[in-house]
Coordinates of C-alpha atoms and ligand atoms in Angstrom, one line a residue:
X1 CA 49.0 16.2 -54.1
X2 CA 50.4 18.5 -51.5
X3 CA 51.5 22.0 -52.7
X4 CA 53.9 24.1 -51.2
X5 CA 54.1 28.1 -51.4
X6 CA 56.4 30.5 -49.9
X7 CA 56.8 34.4 -50.6
X8 CA 59.4 36.9 -49.5
X9 CA 59.5 40.6 -50.7
X10 CA 58.0 43.9 -50.7
X11 CA 54.3 42.9 -50.8
X12 CA 52.0 41.8 -48.3
X13 CA 52.5 38.0 -48.4
X14 CA 49.0 36.6 -47.5
X15 CA 47.2 37.4 -50.6
X16 CA 50.3 36.2 -52.7
X17 CA 50.3 33.0 -50.6
X18 CA 46.6 32.4 -50.8
X19 CA 46.6 33.2 -54.5
X20 CA 49.4 30.7 -55.1
X21 CA 47.4 27.7 -52.9
X22 CA 44.2 28.5 -55.1
X23 CA 46.4 28.0 -58.3
X24 CA 47.6 24.8 -57.1
X25 CA 44.4 23.5 -55.8
X26 CA 44.1 21.2 -59.0
X27 CA 46.7 19.2 -57.5
X28 CA 44.3 17.5 -54.8
X29 CA 44.6 18.3 -51.0
X30 CA 42.1 18.1 -48.1
X31 CA 43.4 20.8 -46.0
X32 CA 45.2 24.3 -46.2
X33 CA 47.2 26.7 -44.1
X34 CA 49.6 29.5 -44.1
X35 CA 52.3 31.1 -41.6
X36 CA 53.5 34.6 -41.8
X37 CA 56.3 36.3 -39.9
X38 CA 55.6 40.0 -39.5
X39 CA 58.5 42.6 -39.7
X40 CA 58.7 42.8 -35.9
X41 CA 59.2 38.8 -35.6
X42 CA 55.4 38.1 -34.6
X43 CA 53.9 34.8 -36.3
X44 CA 50.6 34.3 -37.5
X45 CA 49.4 30.9 -38.3
X46 CA 46.2 29.7 -39.7
X47 CA 45.3 26.3 -40.9
X48 CA 42.1 24.4 -41.5
X49 CA 40.8 21.2 -42.9
X50 CA 38.8 21.8 -46.1
X51 CA 39.3 24.2 -49.0
X52 CA 41.9 27.1 -49.2
X53 CA 38.5 29.3 -49.2
X54 CA 37.7 28.3 -45.7
X55 CA 41.2 28.8 -44.5
X56 CA 41.5 32.2 -46.6
X57 CA 38.1 33.5 -45.2
X58 CA 39.8 34.0 -41.7
X59 CA 43.0 35.4 -43.3
X60 CA 41.0 38.2 -45.1
X61 CA 39.3 39.3 -41.8
X62 CA 42.6 39.8 -40.1
X63 CA 44.4 41.7 -42.9
X64 CA 48.2 40.4 -42.1
X65 CA 50.7 42.8 -42.9
X66 CA 53.7 40.4 -43.1
X67 CA 56.0 40.4 -46.2
X68 CA 57.0 36.8 -45.6
X69 CA 55.4 33.4 -45.2
X70 CA 54.8 29.9 -46.2
X71 CA 51.7 28.0 -47.0
X72 CA 50.5 24.5 -47.7
X73 CA 47.8 22.2 -49.2
X74 CA 48.0 18.7 -47.5
X75 CA 47.0 15.6 -49.1
X76 CA 46.5 13.5 -45.9
X77 CA 49.3 10.6 -45.5
X78 CA 50.0 10.1 -41.7
X79 CA 47.0 11.0 -39.9
X80 CA 43.6 12.1 -40.6
X81 CA 42.0 15.0 -42.3
X82 CA 42.2 17.4 -39.2
X83 CA 43.1 20.9 -38.3
X84 CA 45.8 19.9 -36.2
X85 CA 47.5 17.7 -38.9
X86 CA 47.3 20.4 -41.4
X87 CA 50.6 22.3 -42.1
X88 CA 52.3 24.3 -41.5
X89 CA 53.9 22.6 -38.4
X90 CA 55.7 24.4 -35.6
X91 CA 58.4 23.0 -33.4
X92 CA 57.4 22.8 -29.9
X93 CA 59.9 25.5 -28.9
X94 CA 57.7 27.7 -31.4
X95 CA 61.0 28.8 -33.4
X96 CA 60.9 26.8 -36.4
X97 CA 57.7 26.4 -38.8
X98 CA 57.7 24.1 -41.7
X99 CA 55.5 22.9 -44.6
X100 CA 56.5 19.5 -46.1
X101 CA 55.6 17.3 -49.3
X102 CA 56.4 13.8 -49.3
X103 CA 56.7 10.7 -46.7
X104 CA 59.4 10.6 -43.7
X105 CA 59.5 7.1 -43.4
X106 CA 61.6 6.8 -40.3
X107 CA 59.4 9.4 -38.5
X108 CA 58.5 7.1 -35.5
X109 CA 62.1 6.8 -34.5
X110 CA 62.5 10.5 -34.8
X111 CA 59.7 11.0 -32.5
X112 CA 60.7 8.6 -29.9
X113 CA 64.1 9.9 -29.9
X114 CA 62.8 13.6 -29.7
X115 CA 60.1 12.7 -27.0
X116 CA 63.0 11.4 -24.8
X117 CA 64.7 14.8 -25.1
X118 CA 61.4 16.7 -24.0
X119 CA 60.1 17.7 -27.5
X120 CA 56.1 17.4 -27.8
X121 CA 53.9 17.0 -30.6
X122 CA 50.4 18.2 -31.1
X123 CA 49.7 16.2 -34.7
X124 CA 49.8 12.6 -35.9
X125 CA 52.1 13.8 -39.0
X126 CA 55.7 12.5 -39.9
X127 CA 56.4 16.2 -40.7
X128 CA 56.1 17.5 -37.3
X129 CA 58.8 15.1 -36.2
X130 CA 61.2 16.7 -38.9
X131 CA 60.6 20.4 -37.7
X132 CA 61.3 19.4 -34.1
X133 CA 64.6 17.5 -35.4
X134 CA 65.4 20.7 -37.1
X135 CA 65.0 22.7 -33.6
X136 CA 67.1 20.0 -31.8
X137 CA 70.0 20.4 -34.3
X138 CA 69.7 24.2 -33.9
X139 CA 70.3 23.7 -30.2
X140 CA 73.4 21.5 -30.8
X141 CA 76.7 22.7 -30.4
X142 CA 77.7 21.4 -33.9
X143 CA 75.8 24.1 -35.6
X144 CA 76.4 26.7 -32.8
X145 CA 78.0 30.0 -34.2
X146 CA 77.8 28.9 -37.7
X147 CA 76.9 32.1 -39.8
X148 CA 74.3 30.0 -41.4
X149 CA 73.1 28.4 -38.4
X150 CA 69.4 28.3 -39.3
X151 CA 70.3 26.3 -42.9
X152 CA 72.7 24.2 -41.2
X153 CA 70.3 22.9 -38.7
X154 CA 68.1 21.9 -41.6
X155 CA 70.7 20.3 -43.6
X156 CA 71.6 18.5 -40.4
X157 CA 68.3 17.2 -39.8
X158 CA 67.7 16.2 -43.5
X159 CA 70.7 14.1 -43.1
X160 CA 68.7 11.7 -40.8
X161 CA 65.5 11.6 -43.1
X162 CA 64.6 8.2 -44.7
X163 CA 62.0 9.2 -47.3
X164 CA 61.2 12.0 -49.5
X165 CA 60.7 15.7 -49.1
X166 CA 60.0 18.9 -50.4
X167 CA 60.3 21.4 -47.6
X168 CA 60.1 25.3 -46.8
X169 CA 61.1 26.5 -43.2
X170 CA 60.8 29.9 -41.7
X171 CA 61.9 31.1 -38.3
X172 CA 61.1 34.3 -36.5
X173 CA 64.7 34.3 -35.6
X174 CA 65.4 34.8 -39.3
X175 CA 62.8 36.9 -40.6
X176 CA 64.4 37.5 -43.9
X177 CA 65.0 34.1 -45.3
X178 CA 63.1 31.0 -46.2
X179 CA 65.1 27.7 -46.2
X180 CA 63.8 25.1 -49.0
X181 CA 65.1 21.7 -49.5
X182 CA 63.9 18.6 -51.8
X183 CA 64.4 14.9 -52.3
X184 CA 62.0 13.2 -54.4
X185 CA 59.2 16.0 -54.2
X186 CA 59.5 19.0 -56.5
X187 CA 60.5 22.3 -55.1
X188 CA 61.0 25.4 -57.4
X189 CA 62.2 29.0 -56.7
X190 CA 60.6 31.8 -58.5
X191 CA 62.5 34.8 -59.4
X192 CA 60.6 38.1 -59.3
X193 CA 61.6 41.8 -59.3
X194 CA 63.1 42.3 -55.8
X195 CA 61.0 39.2 -54.4
X196 CA 61.3 35.6 -54.4
X197 CA 58.6 32.9 -54.5
X198 CA 58.9 29.0 -53.7
X199 CA 56.6 26.5 -54.8
X200 CA 56.1 22.8 -55.8
X201 CA 54.7 23.7 -59.2
X202 CA 55.1 26.6 -61.5
X203 CA 51.4 27.4 -61.3
X204 CA 51.9 28.7 -57.9
X205 CA 53.8 31.5 -58.9
X206 CA 50.8 32.8 -60.6
X207 CA 52.6 35.0 -63.0
X208 CA 54.5 36.7 -60.7
X209 CA 57.9 35.2 -61.4
X210 CA 59.6 35.5 -64.9
X211 CA 62.3 33.0 -64.2
X212 CA 62.7 29.8 -62.2
X213 CA 65.4 27.8 -60.5
X214 CA 64.4 24.1 -60.1
X215 CA 65.9 22.8 -57.0
X216 CA 67.5 19.3 -57.7
X217 CA 67.3 16.1 -55.0
X218 CA 69.9 16.8 -52.3
X219 CA 70.0 20.4 -52.5
X220 CA 68.9 23.3 -50.2
X221 CA 68.6 26.6 -50.7
X222 CA 68.4 30.0 -48.4
X223 CA 65.9 32.2 -50.5
X224 CA 65.8 35.9 -49.5
X225 CA 64.0 38.4 -51.4
X226 CA 66.6 39.5 -53.9
X227 CA 69.0 36.3 -54.2
X228 CA 69.3 32.9 -53.0
X229 CA 72.1 30.6 -52.1
X230 CA 72.0 26.8 -53.1
X231 CA 74.1 24.1 -51.6
X232 CA 74.0 20.2 -51.8
X233 CA 73.3 18.2 -48.5
X234 CA 77.1 17.4 -48.3
X235 CA 77.7 21.1 -48.1
X236 CA 79.1 21.7 -51.6
X237 CA 78.1 25.2 -53.2
X238 CA 75.8 24.9 -56.3
X239 CA 75.6 27.2 -59.2
X240 CA 72.1 28.6 -59.8
X241 CA 70.7 27.6 -63.1
X242 CA 68.0 30.2 -64.2
X243 CA 65.4 29.3 -66.7
X244 CA 62.9 31.4 -68.2
X245 CA 59.3 30.7 -67.4
X246 CA 56.7 30.1 -70.5
X247 CA 53.6 31.5 -69.0
X248 CA 51.7 30.6 -72.1
X249 CA 52.3 26.9 -71.5
X250 CA 51.6 27.6 -67.7
X251 CA 48.3 29.3 -67.9
X252 CA 44.8 27.6 -68.3
X253 CA 41.6 29.6 -67.7
X254 CA 38.3 28.0 -67.8
X255 CA 36.7 30.4 -70.2
X256 CA 33.2 29.3 -71.1
X257 CA 33.4 25.6 -70.0
X258 CA 31.8 24.3 -67.0
X259 CA 35.1 22.2 -65.9
X260 CA 38.6 22.0 -66.8
X261 CA 38.0 18.4 -67.7
X262 CA 35.2 19.4 -70.3
X263 CA 37.7 21.9 -71.6
X264 CA 40.6 19.6 -72.0
X265 CA 38.4 16.9 -73.8
X266 CA 37.4 19.6 -76.3
X267 CA 41.1 20.7 -76.4
X268 CA 42.0 17.4 -78.1
X269 CA 42.4 18.7 -81.8
X270 CA 44.7 21.5 -80.7
X271 CA 46.7 19.0 -78.2
X272 CA 47.0 16.4 -81.3
X273 CA 48.1 19.2 -83.7
X274 CA 50.9 20.4 -81.2
X275 CA 52.0 16.7 -80.6
X276 CA 52.6 16.4 -84.1
X277 CA 53.9 19.8 -85.2
X278 CA 57.3 19.6 -86.9
X279 CA 57.6 15.8 -86.2
X280 CA 56.6 14.6 -89.7
X281 CA 59.2 14.2 -92.5
X282 CA 59.1 16.3 -95.7
X283 CA 58.7 13.2 -97.7
X284 CA 55.5 12.4 -95.5
X285 CA 56.7 8.9 -94.9
X286 CA 58.4 8.8 -91.4
X287 CA 58.5 10.8 -88.2
X288 CA 61.2 13.4 -87.0
X289 CA 62.1 12.6 -83.3
X290 CA 65.3 14.3 -82.8
X291 CA 64.3 14.9 -78.8
X292 CA 65.2 11.2 -78.5
X293 CA 69.1 12.5 -78.5
X294 CA 70.0 9.0 -80.2
X295 CA 71.9 8.5 -83.6
X296 CA 70.2 6.2 -86.2
X297 CA 72.8 3.8 -85.5
X298 CA 72.3 3.7 -81.7
X299 CA 68.3 3.2 -82.8
X300 CA 69.0 0.5 -85.0
X301 CA 70.6 -1.5 -82.2
X302 CA 67.6 -1.6 -79.9
X303 CA 66.1 -5.1 -79.5
X304 CA 63.4 -4.6 -76.8
X305 CA 61.7 -1.5 -75.4
X306 CA 60.5 -1.4 -71.8
X307 CA 57.8 1.2 -71.0
X308 CA 56.9 2.3 -67.6
X309 CA 54.1 4.5 -66.1
X310 CA 51.2 4.8 -63.7
X311 CA 47.5 5.1 -64.3
X312 CA 46.2 6.8 -67.4
X313 CA 49.9 7.0 -68.6
X314 CA 50.2 3.2 -68.4
X315 CA 47.3 2.9 -70.5
X316 CA 49.0 4.8 -73.0
X317 CA 52.2 2.4 -72.7
X318 CA 49.8 -0.4 -73.4
X319 CA 48.4 1.3 -76.8
X320 CA 52.3 1.8 -77.7
X321 CA 52.9 -1.8 -77.1
X322 CA 50.6 -2.7 -79.8
X323 CA 51.5 0.0 -82.1
X324 CA 55.2 -0.5 -81.8
X325 CA 55.0 -4.3 -82.1
X326 CA 52.7 -4.0 -85.1
X327 CA 54.5 -1.4 -87.0
X328 CA 58.1 -1.7 -85.8
X329 CA 58.2 -5.5 -84.9
X330 CA 60.2 -4.4 -81.9
X331 CA 59.1 -6.8 -78.6
X332 CA 57.8 -4.1 -76.2
X333 CA 56.9 -5.0 -72.3
X334 CA 54.8 -2.6 -70.2
X335 CA 55.3 -2.3 -66.3
X336 CA 53.7 -0.3 -63.9
X337 CA 56.3 2.0 -62.6
X338 CA 55.9 1.1 -59.0
X339 CA 56.3 -2.5 -59.8
X340 CA 59.5 -2.1 -61.8
X341 CA 61.4 -0.4 -59.2
X342 CA 61.1 -3.4 -57.0
X343 CA 60.7 -6.3 -59.3
X344 CA 63.9 -6.0 -60.6
X345 CA 63.0 -7.6 -64.1
X346 CA 65.9 -9.1 -66.3
X347 CA 66.4 -6.8 -69.2
X348 CA 68.4 -7.5 -72.3
X349 CA 71.4 -5.2 -72.9
X350 CA 70.0 -3.6 -76.0
X351 CA 66.7 -2.5 -74.1
X352 CA 65.5 1.1 -74.6
X353 CA 63.7 2.3 -71.6
X354 CA 60.8 4.8 -72.0
X355 CA 58.6 6.2 -69.3
X356 CA 55.5 8.4 -69.8
X357 CA 54.3 11.0 -67.4
X358 CA 51.8 13.8 -67.8
X359 CA 53.3 15.9 -65.1
X360 CA 56.9 14.5 -65.3
X361 CA 57.0 14.5 -61.2
X362 CA 55.1 11.2 -60.5
X363 CA 57.5 9.7 -58.0
X364 CA 56.9 6.0 -58.9
X365 CA 57.6 6.9 -62.6
X366 CA 60.7 9.1 -61.6
X367 CA 62.0 6.4 -59.5
X368 CA 61.6 3.9 -62.1
X369 CA 63.5 6.1 -64.6
X370 CA 66.4 6.3 -62.1
X371 CA 66.4 2.5 -61.6
X372 CA 66.7 2.2 -65.4
X373 CA 69.5 4.7 -65.5
X374 CA 71.4 3.2 -62.6
X375 CA 71.4 0.0 -64.3
X376 CA 72.8 1.8 -67.3
X377 CA 70.0 1.8 -69.8
X378 CA 69.1 4.5 -71.9
X379 CA 66.1 6.3 -70.8
X380 CA 63.8 8.6 -72.6
X381 CA 60.6 10.4 -71.5
X382 CA 57.3 11.3 -72.6
X383 CA 56.0 14.3 -70.5
X384 CA 53.9 17.2 -70.9
X385 CA 55.6 19.5 -68.2
X386 CA 58.5 21.1 -69.5
X387 CA 61.1 21.3 -67.0
X388 CA 59.7 18.8 -64.8
X389 CA 62.0 16.5 -62.9
X390 CA 61.3 13.6 -65.3
X391 CA 62.1 15.7 -68.3
X392 CA 65.4 16.9 -66.7
X393 CA 66.7 13.4 -65.7
X394 CA 66.1 11.6 -68.7
X395 CA 68.5 11.1 -71.6
X396 CA 66.3 12.5 -74.0
X397 CA 62.4 12.3 -74.9
X398 CA 59.5 13.8 -76.5
X399 CA 57.4 16.8 -75.0
X400 CA 53.5 16.5 -75.6
X401 CA 52.9 20.1 -75.6
X402 CA 49.3 19.2 -74.9
X403 CA 48.9 22.6 -72.8
X404 CA 48.4 22.7 -69.3
X405 CA 46.1 19.9 -68.0
X406 CA 44.1 20.9 -64.9
X407 CA 41.6 18.2 -64.7
X408 CA 42.7 15.7 -62.2
X409 CA 41.2 13.0 -64.9
X410 CA 43.7 12.9 -67.8
X411 CA 42.3 13.4 -70.9
X412 CA 44.1 15.4 -73.7
X413 CA 47.3 14.4 -72.5
X414 CA 46.3 10.7 -72.9
X415 CA 45.5 11.0 -76.6
X416 CA 48.5 13.0 -77.1
X417 CA 50.7 10.4 -75.5
X418 CA 49.1 7.9 -77.8
X419 CA 50.0 10.0 -80.8
X420 CA 53.5 10.4 -79.7
X421 CA 53.6 6.6 -79.6
X422 CA 52.4 6.1 -82.9
X423 CA 55.2 8.6 -84.2
X424 CA 57.7 6.4 -82.3
X425 CA 56.4 3.3 -84.0
X426 CA 56.5 4.7 -87.3
X427 CA 59.8 6.0 -86.9
X428 CA 61.1 2.7 -85.5
X429 CA 59.1 1.0 -88.2
X430 CA 60.7 2.9 -91.0
X431 CA 64.1 2.2 -90.1
X432 CA 63.1 -1.5 -90.0
X433 CA 60.6 -3.3 -92.1
X434 CA 57.8 -0.7 -92.8
X435 CA 57.7 0.3 -96.2
X436 CA 57.3 3.7 -97.8
X437 CA 53.9 3.6 -98.7
X438 CA 52.8 2.0 -95.5
X439 CA 54.6 4.8 -93.8
X440 CA 52.9 7.4 -95.9
X441 CA 49.6 5.9 -95.2
X442 CA 50.2 6.1 -91.4
X443 CA 51.3 9.9 -91.9
X444 CA 48.0 10.6 -93.8
X445 CA 46.1 8.7 -90.8
X446 CA 47.9 11.0 -88.4
X447 CA 47.2 14.1 -90.3
X448 CA 43.5 13.3 -90.8
X449 CA 43.2 13.1 -86.9
X450 CA 42.4 16.8 -86.0
X451 CA 39.4 16.6 -88.3
X452 CA 38.2 13.4 -87.2
X453 CA 38.5 14.4 -83.5
X454 CA 36.3 17.5 -84.4
X455 CA 33.6 15.1 -85.9
X456 CA 33.9 12.6 -82.9
X457 CA 33.4 15.5 -80.4
X458 CA 29.8 16.3 -82.2
X459 CA 28.7 13.2 -80.5
X460 CA 28.7 15.1 -77.0
X461 CA 24.9 15.7 -76.7
X462 CA 24.2 12.2 -77.5
X463 CA 26.8 11.0 -75.1
X464 CA 25.4 13.6 -72.5
X465 CA 22.1 11.7 -72.8
X466 CA 23.2 8.3 -72.7
X467 CA 25.0 9.4 -69.6
X468 CA 21.8 10.7 -67.7
X469 CA 20.2 7.2 -68.6
X470 CA 22.9 5.3 -66.9
X471 CA 24.1 7.7 -64.2
X472 CA 22.4 6.0 -61.2
X473 CA 23.9 2.5 -62.3
X474 CA 26.1 1.0 -59.5
X475 CA 28.7 -1.2 -61.9
X476 CA 30.0 -0.9 -65.4
X477 CA 32.1 -3.0 -67.5
X478 CA 34.3 -1.8 -70.5
X479 CA 35.4 -4.4 -73.0
X480 CA 37.9 -3.7 -76.0
X481 CA 40.2 -6.0 -78.1
X482 CA 43.7 -5.6 -79.2
X483 CA 44.5 -2.0 -78.8
X484 CA 41.1 -1.0 -77.8
X485 CA 41.6 -3.1 -74.6
X486 CA 43.9 -0.3 -73.2
X487 CA 40.9 2.2 -73.9
X488 CA 38.6 -0.4 -72.3
X489 CA 40.8 0.0 -69.1
X490 CA 40.9 3.7 -69.5
X491 CA 37.3 4.0 -69.7
X492 CA 36.8 2.3 -66.4
X493 CA 39.5 4.2 -64.7
X494 CA 37.7 7.6 -65.8
X495 CA 34.5 6.6 -64.8
X496 CA 36.1 5.2 -61.3
X497 CA 37.8 8.3 -60.7
X498 CA 35.2 11.3 -61.1
X499 CA 32.1 9.6 -60.8
X500 CA 32.8 6.9 -58.0
X501 CA 31.2 4.2 -59.9
X502 CA 32.6 0.9 -59.6
X503 CA 34.0 -0.2 -63.2
X504 CA 36.2 -2.8 -64.6
X505 CA 37.8 -3.0 -68.1
X506 CA 38.9 -6.4 -69.8
X507 CA 39.7 -7.8 -73.1
X508 CA 36.3 -8.4 -74.8
X509 CA 36.8 -12.0 -75.2
X510 CA 38.1 -12.4 -71.7
X511 CA 34.8 -11.5 -70.5
X512 CA 33.8 -15.2 -70.7
X513 CA 36.2 -16.3 -68.0
X514 CA 34.8 -14.8 -65.2
X515 CA 33.5 -11.0 -65.6
X516 CA 30.3 -12.3 -67.5
X517 CA 29.0 -13.4 -63.9
X518 CA 28.5 -9.6 -63.3
X519 CA 26.4 -9.0 -66.4
X520 CA 22.8 -8.1 -65.2
X521 CA 20.2 -5.4 -66.1
X522 CA 21.9 -3.2 -63.6
X523 CA 25.6 -3.4 -65.0
X524 CA 25.8 -1.8 -68.5
X525 CA 28.7 -2.8 -70.7
X526 CA 30.5 -0.2 -72.8
X527 CA 32.0 -2.3 -75.7
X528 CA 34.2 -1.0 -78.7
X529 CA 33.0 -2.9 -82.0
X530 CA 35.3 -1.1 -84.7
X531 CA 35.5 -2.4 -88.3
X532 CA 38.3 -4.8 -88.9
X533 CA 39.1 -8.5 -88.7
X534 CA 37.7 -8.9 -85.1
X535 CA 34.7 -6.9 -85.7
X536 CA 32.2 -10.0 -85.9
X537 CA 33.9 -11.7 -82.7
X538 CA 33.2 -8.4 -80.6
X539 CA 29.7 -8.5 -82.0
X540 CA 29.4 -12.1 -80.5
X541 CA 30.5 -10.8 -77.2
X542 CA 27.7 -8.0 -77.5
X543 CA 25.5 -10.6 -78.2
X544 CA 26.3 -12.8 -75.0
X545 CA 25.8 -9.9 -72.7
X546 CA 22.5 -9.1 -74.2
X547 CA 21.3 -12.6 -73.9
X548 CA 22.0 -12.1 -69.9
X549 CA 19.8 -8.9 -70.0
X550 CA 23.1 -6.7 -69.8
X551 CA 22.5 -3.1 -71.3
X552 CA 24.9 -2.7 -74.2
X553 CA 26.4 0.6 -74.9
X554 CA 28.4 0.4 -78.3
X555 CA 31.1 2.6 -79.5
X556 CA 31.6 1.9 -83.2
X557 CA 32.9 3.2 -86.4
X558 CA 30.3 1.0 -88.2
X559 CA 26.9 1.7 -86.8
X560 CA 25.3 0.6 -90.3
X561 CA 26.4 -2.8 -89.7
X562 CA 24.8 -3.1 -86.3
X563 CA 21.8 -5.4 -86.3
X564 CA 18.7 -3.7 -84.6
X565 CA 18.3 -4.5 -81.0
X566 CA 21.9 -5.6 -80.6
X567 CA 23.0 -2.6 -78.6
X568 CA 20.7 -0.4 -76.5
X569 CA 22.8 2.7 -77.2
X570 CA 25.1 3.4 -80.1
X571 CA 27.7 6.1 -80.2
X572 CA 29.2 6.5 -83.5
X573 CA 32.9 7.6 -84.4
X574 CA 34.2 8.2 -87.8
X575 CA 36.1 5.7 -89.9
X576 CA 39.7 6.0 -89.6
X577 CA 42.7 4.1 -90.3
X578 CA 43.2 1.5 -87.5
X579 CA 46.7 3.1 -86.5
X580 CA 44.8 6.3 -85.1
X581 CA 41.5 4.8 -84.0
X582 CA 42.2 4.6 -80.5
X583 CA 42.4 8.2 -80.2
X584 CA 38.6 8.5 -81.6
X585 CA 37.8 5.5 -79.4
X586 CA 38.8 7.3 -76.2
X587 CA 36.8 10.4 -76.8
X588 CA 33.4 9.0 -76.2
X589 CA 34.6 7.4 -72.9
X590 CA 35.9 10.5 -71.8
X591 CA 32.6 12.2 -72.4
X592 CA 30.7 9.2 -71.0
X593 CA 32.4 9.6 -67.7
X594 CA 32.4 13.4 -67.7
X595 CA 28.7 13.7 -68.3
X596 CA 27.8 10.7 -65.7
X597 CA 30.0 12.6 -63.2
X598 CA 28.1 15.8 -63.6
X599 CA 24.6 14.2 -63.6
X600 CA 25.8 12.5 -60.2
X601 CA 26.9 16.1 -58.9
X602 CA 30.4 15.1 -58.6
X603 CA 33.1 17.6 -57.9
X604 CA 34.7 16.7 -61.6
X605 CA 37.8 18.6 -61.2
X606 CA 38.6 17.6 -57.7
X607 CA 37.5 14.1 -57.3
X608 CA 37.8 12.7 -53.8
X609 CA 41.0 11.3 -52.4
X610 CA 42.7 12.1 -55.8
X611 CA 45.7 14.1 -56.9
X612 CA 46.6 15.7 -60.1
X613 CA 50.5 14.8 -59.4
X614 CA 51.3 11.8 -57.2
X615 CA 54.6 12.7 -55.7
X616 CA 54.4 10.2 -52.8
X617 CA 55.0 6.4 -53.2
Ligands
M6R1 O1 51.4 12.7 -64.1 P1 51.3 11.0 -64.6 O2 51.0 11.0 -66.0 O3 52.8 10.8 -64.2 O4 50.2 10.5 -63.6 C1 50.1 9.3 -63.8 C2 48.8 9.0 -63.0 O5 48.8 9.4 -61.8 C3 47.7 9.6 -63.7 O6 47.4 9.3 -65.1 C4 46.3 9.2 -63.1 O7 46.0 7.9 -63.2 C5 45.1 9.9 -63.5 N1 44.5 10.7 -62.4 C6 44.3 9.7 -64.6 O8 43.0 10.2 -64.9

């Protein structure tokens, strides 16, 4: 989603801003722009629809000398993808220039108020209303004469905003400062040597800052090259909390891989090893989850667990439901984070609320967390991004340590989330009815996973062949039962996201109640048929598809038990304990989606319309 960058210091700002924008390209965007203020107060502004490189090619030609400026990658919400709607936006008087992430819900009222005062607009965006409102407040007598008149105008304008924002504002009248503020959209201040950066994501700092200040909701900062002042929107001073940036966690290079998604699929061994490191008890029978910040006594009081998340992370919650109910016998409910906030479901008092979010910035998930906190529930988070808003605002939780995930399609983060949920199931289970030997069996299964992942990844050449065969098909069905039902949903989501093929996931047996109408020679079905009590039931479902001339792609740990002719294509995964099998079942569907997207010539890491971190509702 939109990316913000800002720089003030001794270096030439334009290359720093462009580099920062390029580092944040993975977030997803459709246009880019920068605004620079030269030492003599002259403003240079360039913005273009399309990639950062399109806009940057004009900058290189001009070689701007400015030492401060702001930049933006826009993910369109209000108004189409045009040069005029791209950020930065300038107030009609030309004195204020702003980049904005988020949505200003009452922008129409603002626009008509400002239009009545003679302000004009050159874009269809909500953001342009805000930068003009800042200009309006600058001219008001209430801020006139204040030493911090610029910041005060921004603060006053923001008091009228309904909605969310992360903003950076500059003005040729104040060439030595950038005003930033946030409510709902992330905003970070990077501290370098005699220079400051602002960004919506640590990666925007591109190794230039060693320390970071995470602005909290309702805070504004005046950023200068060697210090910054932070206040609340109620004008209270705020002490700066400076954190060190772990660049090892924040950096991702493509290396010899063609795409980040491919790289991240192949990094799953390492990601899982990181997820379990230090989290297994010495007697190898349970998990150690000190990050939950809850005593054994508190945890024993839990009667119910609610999981909230979006997209792929929501699928991880569904797997968690199966695992926790099976091993810990605690009832689990799973809600879309976006629905939970407004549906206001009744919750028992001994409910524990978990949210899962790779980025830790998804606004729907963050708001679900806040809603649960507001109601007084203990809220825990599973996130990958250290220091993210969700990680900071939850009462406790578990970091995934999957390493940076750049590909918009989540892969290694998903399997890590599953493994962490299994650790939770094991932990709660061992506090209740799960025996020592059952606990040890699960621990052994978890420890065997890295090798089994490597073995599964060896299927890549075969999956690539299958992908080429089906790359032109217009529809896919994904079917799985029990804990493989969420993996069927995930398979359909992955394929949709990066190859733009229509796909649906269903519980295998549910197929007969409607989706079977889709089955035909042009609609392949990917079906999970793994050993266990429902193996033969799934085989029957596969036969029903074959009888209707639907191509069957079977993912199975028992290829030896599949009758000749039952499946058109078989992808074998290694045999494993049922507690960890979803991890292995996931890998072929990730590879299938990846290779199909490549075969179709799609931009795998930057799929159309999608954003890595969804920071608007
Ligand atoms: O960062 P989060 O885990 O909160 O993101 C949630 C979803 O936006 C995300 O999983 C999305 O569905 C991915 N593009 C899936 O590949």
